[in-house]
mmCIF file of C-alpha atoms in Angstrom:
data_model
loop_
_atom_site.group_PDB
_atom_site.id
_atom_site.type_symbol
_atom_site.label_atom_id
_atom_site.label_comp_id
_atom_site.label_asym_id
_atom_site.label_seq_id
_atom_site.Cartn_x
_atom_site.Cartn_y
_atom_site.Cartn_z
ATOM 1 C CA MET F 1 -17.598 -38.528 35.913
ATOM 2 C CA LYS F 2 -14.305 -38.167 37.520
ATOM 3 C CA PRO F 3 -11.125 -38.021 35.449
ATOM 4 C CA PRO F 4 -9.017 -41.132 35.776
ATOM 5 C CA ILE F 5 -6.249 -41.370 38.139
ATOM 6 C CA PHE F 6 -2.864 -42.368 36.515
ATOM 7 C CA THR F 7 -0.732 -44.702 38.639
ATOM 8 C CA THR F 8 2.518 -44.095 36.634
ATOM 9 C CA PRO F 9 3.946 -41.124 34.759
ATOM 10 C CA GLU F 10 4.085 -43.353 31.597
ATOM 11 C CA ASP F 11 0.298 -43.961 31.732
ATOM 12 C CA GLY F 12 -0.539 -40.327 32.400
ATOM 13 C CA TRP F 13 1.718 -39.092 29.497
ATOM 14 C CA PHE F 14 0.214 -41.702 26.967
ATOM 15 C CA VAL F 15 -3.292 -41.135 27.741
ATOM 16 C CA ARG F 16 -2.816 -37.182 27.530
ATOM 17 C CA LEU F 17 -1.180 -37.704 24.214
ATOM 18 C CA THR F 18 -3.908 -39.970 22.952
ATOM 19 C CA HIS F 19 -6.520 -37.521 24.101
ATOM 20 C CA ARG F 20 -4.711 -34.620 22.296
ATOM 21 C CA ILE F 21 -4.268 -36.481 19.119
ATOM 22 C CA GLY F 22 -8.084 -37.141 19.369
ATOM 23 C CA ASN F 23 -8.845 -33.495 19.856
ATOM 24 C CA TYR F 24 -6.682 -32.535 16.813
ATOM 25 C CA ARG F 25 -8.391 -35.247 14.826
ATOM 26 C CA SER F 26 -11.924 -33.873 15.736
ATOM 27 C CA ILE F 27 -11.047 -30.376 14.987
ATOM 28 C CA GLY F 28 -9.470 -31.478 11.652
ATOM 29 C CA ARG F 29 -12.625 -33.038 10.326
ATOM 30 C CA GLY F 30 -14.629 -29.963 10.666
ATOM 31 C CA LEU F 31 -11.907 -27.628 9.638
ATOM 32 C CA LEU F 32 -11.383 -29.602 6.501
ATOM 33 C CA VAL F 33 -14.977 -28.993 5.632
ATOM 34 C CA CYS F 34 -14.692 -25.355 6.223
ATOM 35 C CA VAL F 35 -11.422 -25.093 4.119
ATOM 36 C CA THR F 36 -12.894 -27.189 1.275
ATOM 37 C CA ILE F 37 -16.021 -24.695 1.053
ATOM 38 C CA ALA F 38 -13.392 -21.940 0.950
ATOM 39 C CA LEU F 39 -11.525 -23.537 -1.880
ATOM 40 C CA ALA F 40 -14.684 -24.154 -3.861
ATOM 41 C CA THR F 41 -16.410 -20.647 -3.517
ATOM 42 C CA THR F 42 -12.978 -18.935 -4.220
ATOM 43 C CA PHE F 43 -12.575 -20.856 -7.576
ATOM 44 C CA ILE F 44 -16.327 -19.913 -8.439
ATOM 45 C CA ALA F 45 -15.739 -16.280 -7.715
ATOM 46 C CA ASP F 46 -12.371 -16.050 -9.420
ATOM 47 C CA HIS F 47 -13.780 -17.718 -12.610
ATOM 48 C CA TYR F 48 -17.313 -16.579 -12.858
ATOM 49 C CA GLY F 49 -17.406 -13.463 -10.698
ATOM 50 C CA GLY F 50 -19.305 -12.530 -7.480
ATOM 51 C CA PRO F 51 -18.602 -12.010 -3.881
ATOM 52 C CA THR F 52 -16.531 -14.904 -2.462
ATOM 53 C CA LEU F 53 -17.755 -14.272 1.181
ATOM 54 C CA LEU F 54 -21.440 -14.482 0.124
ATOM 55 C CA TYR F 55 -20.790 -17.775 -1.619
ATOM 56 C CA ALA F 56 -18.930 -19.304 1.254
ATOM 57 C CA LEU F 57 -21.955 -18.246 3.505
ATOM 58 C CA LEU F 58 -24.645 -19.887 1.286
ATOM 59 C CA PHE F 59 -22.365 -22.924 0.682
ATOM 60 C CA GLY F 60 -22.015 -23.255 4.434
ATOM 61 C CA MET F 61 -25.657 -22.895 5.313
ATOM 62 C CA SER F 62 -26.486 -25.654 2.850
ATOM 63 C CA LEU F 63 -24.438 -28.058 5.189
ATOM 64 C CA HIS F 64 -25.971 -26.851 8.471
ATOM 65 C CA PHE F 65 -26.683 -30.439 9.453
ATOM 66 C CA LEU F 66 -22.815 -30.980 9.909
ATOM 67 C CA SER F 67 -23.007 -28.416 12.995
ATOM 68 C CA GLU F 68 -25.361 -30.801 14.774
ATOM 69 C CA GLU F 69 -23.338 -33.827 14.278
ATOM 70 C CA GLY F 70 -20.472 -34.666 16.802
ATOM 71 C CA LEU F 71 -17.690 -35.486 14.367
ATOM 72 C CA CYS F 72 -17.439 -32.004 12.686
ATOM 73 C CA ARG F 73 -18.683 -29.834 15.419
ATOM 74 C CA GLU F 74 -15.455 -28.908 17.068
ATOM 75 C CA GLY F 75 -13.611 -28.041 13.862
ATOM 76 C CA ILE F 76 -16.548 -25.808 12.758
ATOM 77 C CA GLU F 77 -16.405 -23.974 16.065
ATOM 78 C CA PHE F 78 -12.517 -23.700 15.811
ATOM 79 C CA ALA F 79 -12.847 -22.133 12.372
ATOM 80 C CA ALA F 80 -15.619 -19.842 13.572
ATOM 81 C CA ARG F 81 -13.693 -18.424 16.269
ATOM 82 C CA THR F 82 -9.936 -19.136 16.225
ATOM 83 C CA VAL F 83 -9.307 -18.912 12.423
ATOM 84 C CA LEU F 84 -11.619 -15.859 12.292
ATOM 85 C CA ARG F 85 -9.658 -13.831 14.920
ATOM 86 C CA LEU F 86 -6.340 -14.793 13.018
ATOM 87 C CA GLY F 87 -7.769 -13.398 9.788
ATOM 88 C CA VAL F 88 -8.770 -10.185 11.328
ATOM 89 C CA ALA F 89 -5.380 -9.757 13.103
ATOM 90 C CA LEU F 90 -3.640 -10.307 9.718
ATOM 91 C CA LEU F 91 -5.556 -7.358 8.243
ATOM 92 C CA GLY F 92 -2.952 -5.121 9.962
ATOM 93 C CA ALA F 93 -0.433 -6.030 7.460
ATOM 94 C CA ARG F 94 -2.393 -4.251 4.683
ATOM 95 C CA MET F 95 -1.777 -0.816 5.905
ATOM 96 C CA THR F 96 0.864 1.667 7.223
ATOM 97 C CA PHE F 97 0.829 4.899 9.047
ATOM 98 C CA GLU F 98 2.623 6.477 5.924
ATOM 99 C CA GLN F 99 -0.424 5.618 3.867
ATOM 100 C CA VAL F 100 -2.613 7.481 6.254
ATOM 101 C CA GLY F 101 -0.412 10.623 6.296
ATOM 102 C CA GLU F 102 -0.501 10.774 2.440
ATOM 103 C CA LEU F 103 -4.226 11.361 2.445
ATOM 104 C CA GLY F 104 -4.123 14.505 4.352
ATOM 105 C CA ILE F 105 -6.354 15.357 7.234
ATOM 106 C CA GLY F 106 -9.476 15.993 5.376
ATOM 107 C CA PRO F 107 -10.274 12.349 4.195
ATOM 108 C CA VAL F 108 -9.109 11.062 7.726
ATOM 109 C CA LEU F 109 -11.573 13.378 9.662
ATOM 110 C CA THR F 110 -14.267 12.443 7.199
ATOM 111 C CA VAL F 111 -13.814 8.827 7.882
ATOM 112 C CA ILE F 112 -13.543 9.188 11.619
ATOM 113 C CA GLY F 113 -16.794 11.400 11.597
ATOM 114 C CA SER F 114 -18.813 9.063 9.323
ATOM 115 C CA VAL F 115 -17.897 6.071 11.142
ATOM 116 C CA ALA F 116 -18.918 7.313 14.436
ATOM 117 C CA ILE F 117 -22.251 8.880 13.071
ATOM 118 C CA VAL F 118 -23.209 5.663 11.297
ATOM 119 C CA ILE F 119 -22.619 3.368 14.228
ATOM 120 C CA LEU F 120 -24.457 5.655 16.698
ATOM 121 C CA SER F 121 -27.360 6.078 14.246
ATOM 122 C CA GLY F 122 -27.424 2.450 13.781
ATOM 123 C CA ALA F 123 -28.089 1.852 17.434
ATOM 124 C CA VAL F 124 -30.824 4.659 17.336
ATOM 125 C CA LEU F 125 -32.595 3.266 14.259
ATOM 126 C CA ALA F 126 -32.594 -0.157 15.691
ATOM 127 C CA ARG F 127 -34.411 1.018 18.914
ATOM 128 C CA VAL F 128 -36.880 2.910 16.796
ATOM 129 C CA MET F 129 -37.571 -0.146 14.589
ATOM 130 C CA GLY F 130 -37.967 -2.467 17.571
ATOM 131 C CA LEU F 131 -34.795 -4.201 17.058
ATOM 132 C CA PRO F 132 -32.051 -5.129 19.524
ATOM 133 C CA ARG F 133 -29.677 -2.379 20.282
ATOM 134 C CA ASP F 134 -26.862 -4.869 19.844
ATOM 135 C CA LEU F 135 -27.898 -5.520 16.143
ATOM 136 C CA GLY F 136 -27.826 -1.839 15.576
ATOM 137 C CA PHE F 137 -24.301 -1.519 16.783
ATOM 138 C CA LEU F 138 -23.076 -4.458 14.981
ATOM 139 C CA THR F 139 -24.763 -3.558 11.658
ATOM 140 C CA GLY F 140 -23.583 0.146 11.989
ATOM 141 C CA GLY F 141 -20.071 -0.903 12.633
ATOM 142 C CA ALA F 142 -20.091 -3.306 9.693
ATOM 143 C CA VAL F 143 -21.543 -0.593 7.245
ATOM 144 C CA ALA F 144 -19.293 2.114 8.622
ATOM 145 C CA ILE F 145 -15.859 0.281 8.775
ATOM 146 C CA CYS F 146 -15.244 -2.703 6.510
ATOM 147 C CA GLY F 147 -18.176 -4.818 5.905
ATOM 148 C CA ALA F 148 -18.038 -8.495 6.736
ATOM 149 C CA SER F 149 -14.605 -8.290 8.348
ATOM 150 C CA ALA F 150 -15.717 -5.672 10.824
ATOM 151 C CA ALA F 151 -18.879 -7.636 11.463
ATOM 152 C CA LEU F 152 -16.840 -10.697 12.441
ATOM 153 C CA ALA F 153 -14.364 -8.725 14.453
ATOM 154 C CA LEU F 154 -17.055 -6.645 16.375
ATOM 155 C CA SER F 155 -19.203 -9.756 17.104
ATOM 156 C CA ALA F 156 -16.169 -11.606 18.594
ATOM 157 C CA VAL F 157 -16.130 -9.026 21.478
ATOM 158 C CA MET F 158 -20.074 -8.675 21.891
ATOM 159 C CA PRO F 159 -21.896 -10.451 24.540
ATOM 160 C CA ARG F 160 -22.984 -13.964 23.412
ATOM 161 C CA HIS F 161 -26.763 -14.899 23.486
ATOM 162 C CA GLU F 162 -29.026 -17.291 21.530
ATOM 163 C CA ASN F 163 -29.410 -14.802 18.637
ATOM 164 C CA SER F 164 -25.574 -13.850 18.440
ATOM 165 C CA GLU F 165 -24.586 -15.894 15.463
ATOM 166 C CA ARG F 166 -27.836 -15.255 13.543
ATOM 167 C CA ASN F 167 -27.274 -11.588 13.855
ATOM 168 C CA THR F 168 -23.689 -11.965 12.773
ATOM 169 C CA ILE F 169 -24.631 -13.938 9.700
ATOM 170 C CA LEU F 170 -27.482 -11.434 8.908
ATOM 171 C CA THR F 171 -25.152 -8.622 9.071
ATOM 172 C CA VAL F 172 -22.472 -10.301 6.977
ATOM 173 C CA VAL F 173 -25.152 -11.216 4.216
ATOM 174 C CA GLY F 174 -26.534 -7.761 4.436
ATOM 175 C CA VAL F 175 -23.264 -5.742 4.105
ATOM 176 C CA THR F 176 -21.972 -8.123 1.399
ATOM 177 C CA THR F 177 -24.977 -7.779 -0.817
ATOM 178 C CA LEU F 178 -25.199 -4.031 -0.346
ATOM 179 C CA SER F 179 -21.412 -3.744 -1.106
ATOM 180 C CA THR F 180 -21.770 -5.686 -4.231
ATOM 181 C CA VAL F 181 -24.584 -3.445 -5.268
ATOM 182 C CA ALA F 182 -22.654 -0.268 -4.453
ATOM 183 C CA MET F 183 -19.611 -1.497 -6.518
ATOM 184 C CA VAL F 184 -21.791 -1.269 -9.551
ATOM 185 C CA ILE F 185 -23.972 1.877 -8.769
ATOM 186 C CA TYR F 186 -21.536 4.131 -6.861
ATOM 187 C CA PRO F 187 -19.014 4.490 -9.982
ATOM 188 C CA LEU F 188 -22.163 5.689 -12.161
ATOM 189 C CA ILE F 189 -23.038 8.246 -9.527
ATOM 190 C CA ALA F 190 -19.325 9.421 -9.547
ATOM 191 C CA GLY F 191 -19.603 9.737 -13.392
ATOM 192 C CA VAL F 192 -22.822 11.591 -13.327
ATOM 193 C CA LEU F 193 -21.580 14.068 -10.856
ATOM 194 C CA GLU F 194 -18.559 14.481 -12.853
ATOM 195 C CA LEU F 195 -16.184 13.923 -9.866
ATOM 196 C CA ALA F 196 -12.503 14.389 -10.236
ATOM 197 C CA ASN F 197 -10.475 11.351 -9.825
ATOM 198 C CA THR F 198 -9.273 12.053 -6.333
ATOM 199 C CA GLN F 199 -12.943 12.868 -5.457
ATOM 200 C CA ALA F 200 -14.158 9.800 -6.736
ATOM 201 C CA GLY F 201 -11.458 7.772 -4.749
ATOM 202 C CA ILE F 202 -12.503 9.469 -1.513
ATOM 203 C CA PHE F 203 -16.228 8.938 -2.312
ATOM 204 C CA LEU F 204 -15.747 5.199 -3.068
ATOM 205 C CA GLY F 205 -13.347 4.333 -0.492
ATOM 206 C CA GLY F 206 -15.474 6.072 2.260
ATOM 207 C CA THR F 207 -18.786 4.629 1.353
ATOM 208 C CA ILE F 208 -18.417 1.068 -0.101
ATOM 209 C CA HIS F 209 -18.311 -1.537 2.655
ATOM 210 C CA ASP F 210 -15.826 -4.372 1.735
ATOM 211 C CA VAL F 211 -12.202 -3.773 0.560
ATOM 212 C CA ALA F 212 -12.471 -6.046 -2.602
ATOM 213 C CA GLN F 213 -15.522 -4.038 -3.874
ATOM 214 C CA VAL F 214 -13.798 -0.803 -3.081
ATOM 215 C CA VAL F 215 -10.725 -1.810 -5.302
ATOM 216 C CA GLY F 216 -13.016 -3.194 -8.107
ATOM 217 C CA ALA F 217 -14.969 -0.012 -8.275
ATOM 218 C CA GLY F 218 -12.043 2.418 -7.974
ATOM 219 C CA TYR F 219 -10.025 0.829 -10.668
ATOM 220 C CA MET F 220 -12.991 0.639 -12.632
ATOM 221 C CA ILE F 221 -12.870 4.445 -13.112
ATOM 222 C CA SER F 222 -9.046 5.048 -13.264
ATOM 223 C CA GLU F 223 -5.871 3.953 -11.710
ATOM 224 C CA GLU F 224 -5.591 7.124 -9.743
ATOM 225 C CA THR F 225 -9.048 6.662 -8.415
ATOM 226 C CA GLY F 226 -8.243 3.063 -7.517
ATOM 227 C CA ASP F 227 -5.080 4.189 -5.503
ATOM 228 C CA VAL F 228 -7.042 6.939 -3.459
ATOM 229 C CA SER F 229 -10.164 4.736 -2.825
ATOM 230 C CA THR F 230 -7.949 1.836 -1.511
ATOM 231 C CA LEU F 231 -6.030 4.241 0.742
ATOM 232 C CA VAL F 232 -9.220 5.711 2.056
ATOM 233 C CA LYS F 233 -10.608 2.252 2.696
ATOM 234 C CA LEU F 234 -7.498 1.233 4.751
ATOM 235 C CA VAL F 235 -8.218 4.266 6.880
ATOM 236 C CA ARG F 236 -11.734 2.904 7.625
ATOM 237 C CA VAL F 237 -10.207 -0.371 8.226
ATOM 238 C CA ALA F 238 -7.891 1.208 10.870
ATOM 239 C CA MET F 239 -10.922 2.512 12.452
ATOM 240 C CA LEU F 240 -11.727 -1.186 13.607
ATOM 241 C CA VAL F 241 -9.073 -0.850 16.321
ATOM 242 C CA PRO F 242 -10.823 2.105 18.445
ATOM 243 C CA ALA F 243 -14.185 0.681 17.346
ATOM 244 C CA VAL F 244 -13.458 -2.728 18.924
ATOM 245 C CA MET F 245 -12.025 -1.052 22.085
ATOM 246 C CA VAL F 246 -15.226 1.050 22.473
ATOM 247 C CA PHE F 247 -17.472 -1.989 22.046
ATOM 248 C CA MET F 248 -15.492 -3.816 24.686
ATOM 249 C CA TRP F 249 -15.951 -0.971 27.053
ATOM 250 C CA LEU F 250 -19.494 -0.520 26.097
ATOM 251 C CA PHE F 251 -20.559 -4.197 26.620
ATOM 252 C CA ARG F 252 -18.275 -4.715 29.545
ATOM 253 C CA ALA F 253 -20.213 -1.927 31.392
ATOM 254 C CA SER F 254 -23.434 -3.750 30.377
ATOM 255 C CA ARG F 255 -22.059 -7.007 31.625
ATOM 256 C CA GLN F 256 -21.242 -5.501 34.981
ATOM 257 C CA GLU F 257 -24.926 -4.424 35.475
ATOM 258 C CA GLU F 258 -25.668 -8.214 34.999
ATOM 259 C CA GLY F 259 -22.870 -9.315 37.169
ATOM 260 C CA SER F 260 -20.878 -11.099 34.496
ATOM 261 C CA ALA F 261 -18.362 -8.524 33.373
ATOM 262 C CA ALA F 262 -15.511 -11.194 33.463
ATOM 263 C CA LYS F 263 -16.862 -12.845 30.247
ATOM 264 C CA VAL F 264 -15.812 -9.871 28.171
ATOM 265 C CA PRO F 265 -11.975 -9.752 27.556
ATOM 266 C CA MET F 266 -10.104 -6.614 28.401
ATOM 267 C CA LEU F 267 -7.937 -6.780 25.356
ATOM 268 C CA PRO F 268 -8.332 -9.548 22.836
ATOM 269 C CA GLY F 269 -5.295 -10.900 21.201
ATOM 270 C CA PHE F 270 -6.484 -10.501 17.496
ATOM 271 C CA LEU F 271 -6.660 -6.698 18.232
ATOM 272 C CA VAL F 272 -3.148 -6.612 19.657
ATOM 273 C CA GLY F 273 -1.954 -8.619 16.672
ATOM 274 C CA PHE F 274 -3.716 -6.272 14.184
ATOM 275 C CA VAL F 275 -1.885 -3.155 15.917
ATOM 276 C CA VAL F 276 1.570 -4.684 15.966
ATOM 277 C CA LEU F 277 1.316 -5.750 12.419
ATOM 278 C CA VAL F 278 0.311 -2.172 11.363
ATOM 279 C CA VAL F 279 3.375 -0.828 13.456
ATOM 280 C CA ILE F 280 5.766 -3.342 11.874
ATOM 281 C CA ASN F 281 4.611 -2.789 8.375
ATOM 282 C CA SER F 282 4.895 0.874 8.959
ATOM 283 C CA LEU F 283 8.544 0.404 9.831
ATOM 284 C CA GLY F 284 9.129 -1.434 6.665
ATOM 285 C CA LEU F 285 10.089 -4.678 8.491
ATOM 286 C CA ILE F 286 7.798 -6.914 6.504
ATOM 287 C CA PRO F 287 9.298 -7.767 3.003
ATOM 288 C CA GLU F 288 6.921 -7.341 0.143
ATOM 289 C CA SER F 289 6.562 -11.072 -0.661
ATOM 290 C CA VAL F 290 5.735 -11.697 3.018
ATOM 291 C CA ASN F 291 3.286 -9.033 3.175
ATOM 292 C CA GLY F 292 1.440 -10.286 0.036
ATOM 293 C CA GLY F 293 1.417 -13.809 1.687
ATOM 294 C CA MET F 294 0.036 -12.502 4.979
ATOM 295 C CA SER F 295 -2.721 -10.622 3.025
ATOM 296 C CA THR F 296 -3.618 -13.851 1.128
ATOM 297 C CA LEU F 297 -3.501 -15.697 4.336
ATOM 298 C CA SER F 298 -5.983 -13.283 6.180
ATOM 299 C CA ARG F 299 -8.438 -13.635 3.199
ATOM 300 C CA TRP F 300 -8.449 -17.416 3.166
ATOM 301 C CA CYS F 301 -9.005 -17.268 7.108
ATOM 302 C CA LEU F 302 -11.948 -14.961 6.750
ATOM 303 C CA VAL F 303 -13.437 -17.031 4.020
ATOM 304 C CA THR F 304 -13.068 -20.255 5.953
ATOM 305 C CA ALA F 305 -14.597 -18.603 9.048
ATOM 306 C CA ILE F 306 -17.557 -17.253 7.059
ATOM 307 C CA ALA F 307 -18.029 -20.803 5.764
ATOM 308 C CA ALA F 308 -18.054 -22.185 9.381
ATOM 309 C CA LEU F 309 -20.564 -19.384 10.454
ATOM 310 C CA GLY F 310 -22.781 -20.531 7.474
ATOM 311 C CA ILE F 311 -22.567 -23.989 8.557
ATOM 312 C CA LYS F 312 -23.706 -22.985 12.097
ATOM 313 C CA THR F 313 -26.780 -21.183 10.736
ATOM 314 C CA SER F 314 -30.091 -22.553 9.378
ATOM 315 C CA PHE F 315 -32.358 -20.867 6.804
ATOM 316 C CA GLN F 316 -35.239 -21.519 9.147
ATOM 317 C CA LYS F 317 -33.647 -19.311 11.793
ATOM 318 C CA LEU F 318 -33.047 -16.566 9.196
ATOM 319 C CA ALA F 319 -36.430 -16.856 7.882
ATOM 320 C CA VAL F 320 -38.208 -15.747 11.076
ATOM 321 C CA VAL F 321 -36.209 -12.475 11.356
ATOM 322 C CA GLY F 322 -38.136 -10.559 8.785
ATOM 323 C CA TRP F 323 -37.200 -7.538 6.748
ATOM 324 C CA LYS F 324 -36.339 -5.014 9.524
ATOM 325 C CA PRO F 325 -32.633 -5.738 9.731
ATOM 326 C CA VAL F 326 -32.369 -5.499 5.873
ATOM 327 C CA ILE F 327 -34.188 -2.054 6.100
ATOM 328 C CA LEU F 328 -31.833 -1.132 8.926
ATOM 329 C CA MET F 329 -28.646 -1.933 6.980
ATOM 330 C CA THR F 330 -29.980 -0.173 3.939
ATOM 331 C CA LEU F 331 -30.793 3.090 5.921
ATOM 332 C CA GLU F 332 -27.228 3.033 7.530
ATOM 333 C CA THR F 333 -25.826 2.607 3.971
ATOM 334 C CA PHE F 334 -27.729 5.547 2.614
ATOM 335 C CA LEU F 335 -26.696 7.571 5.642
ATOM 336 C CA LEU F 336 -23.026 6.926 5.025
ATOM 337 C CA LEU F 337 -23.452 7.732 1.239
ATOM 338 C CA ALA F 338 -25.064 11.122 2.193
ATOM 339 C CA ILE F 339 -22.373 12.095 4.630
ATOM 340 C CA VAL F 340 -19.337 11.269 2.581
ATOM 341 C CA LEU F 341 -20.861 12.622 -0.694
ATOM 342 C CA GLY F 342 -21.893 15.741 0.902
ATOM 343 C CA VAL F 343 -18.223 16.386 2.310
ATOM 344 C CA VAL F 344 -16.951 15.678 -1.177
ATOM 345 C CA LEU F 345 -19.427 17.860 -3.044
ATOM 346 C CA PHE F 346 -19.916 21.051 -0.632
ATOM 347 C CA ALA F 347 -16.572 21.069 1.238
ATOM 348 C CA GLY F 348 -14.494 20.655 -1.988
ATOM 349 C CA LEU F 349 -12.652 17.622 -0.487
ATOM 350 C CA GLY F 350 -10.285 16.264 -3.119
ATOM 351 C CA ALA F 351 -11.026 18.997 -5.653
#
């Protein structure tokens, strides 16, 4: 059907405005559903404990039927893509170059090496287990960098196919669950091994997947351990930038073989935003109150986006995947644990 031809400027302006209002209204419906889930799950997590992102996923999946209905579909898509990218970009306000420098070269090199090894190993393990290479890269990146946030950011620049959203949901569920388990077990390991506060901070910050669980585990031991673990974790978050760049190059090359390289953006806006905010925050140009507000907004954006991804995924689709992806993420987690703990113990890092 051809678009209508407007005979007067007034007619064209009025119809365009009407259409735009209609688009905002259709986006608003689905977005409101996702925000409501985010509010509910945050309330539950704050008052009764547990991982907010996992709650948002499960609540969203229980409302899967909304993704098949026209009234909410556009808003859910908007939350799953635009709101997600805004949340990832705002993560840059949480760190500065000065924080990285305070750690010294040892922890930084440990983070860089462990991230690279785990991501590459994820791809190799996936092929050995008969899983897609894309899933191995995605789970490896999520485990190595910053859990659910990394999974969402990396999936945003990976090629889209029929299993893309399912793989993202699986990865988010897996790393969130493993991170929660690690938050409880890893401080016990640090205690048994009698690690010093700095050593324990490097160990926890270098191995636990999600930022919230790192903070919880670190301050569970001591204030010094909590500070060090948070800084190390922020260095891992910073690794998201080069990881996304490598993923774009890697999958752009794959698309060139398929003759569709134009589908992969050269430099996504959310990555630029992340880097710009790190630079601005490093220069001290963001007031503390504004910085806190941006961190809170980032958290809300990510929870809202997770709720949207949950709505778009059904339990039936997840059930047919099997246990191989779970085993893959568990092996990646053990590998990361072995690398970081080995460096801390045998290289005397942080002693």
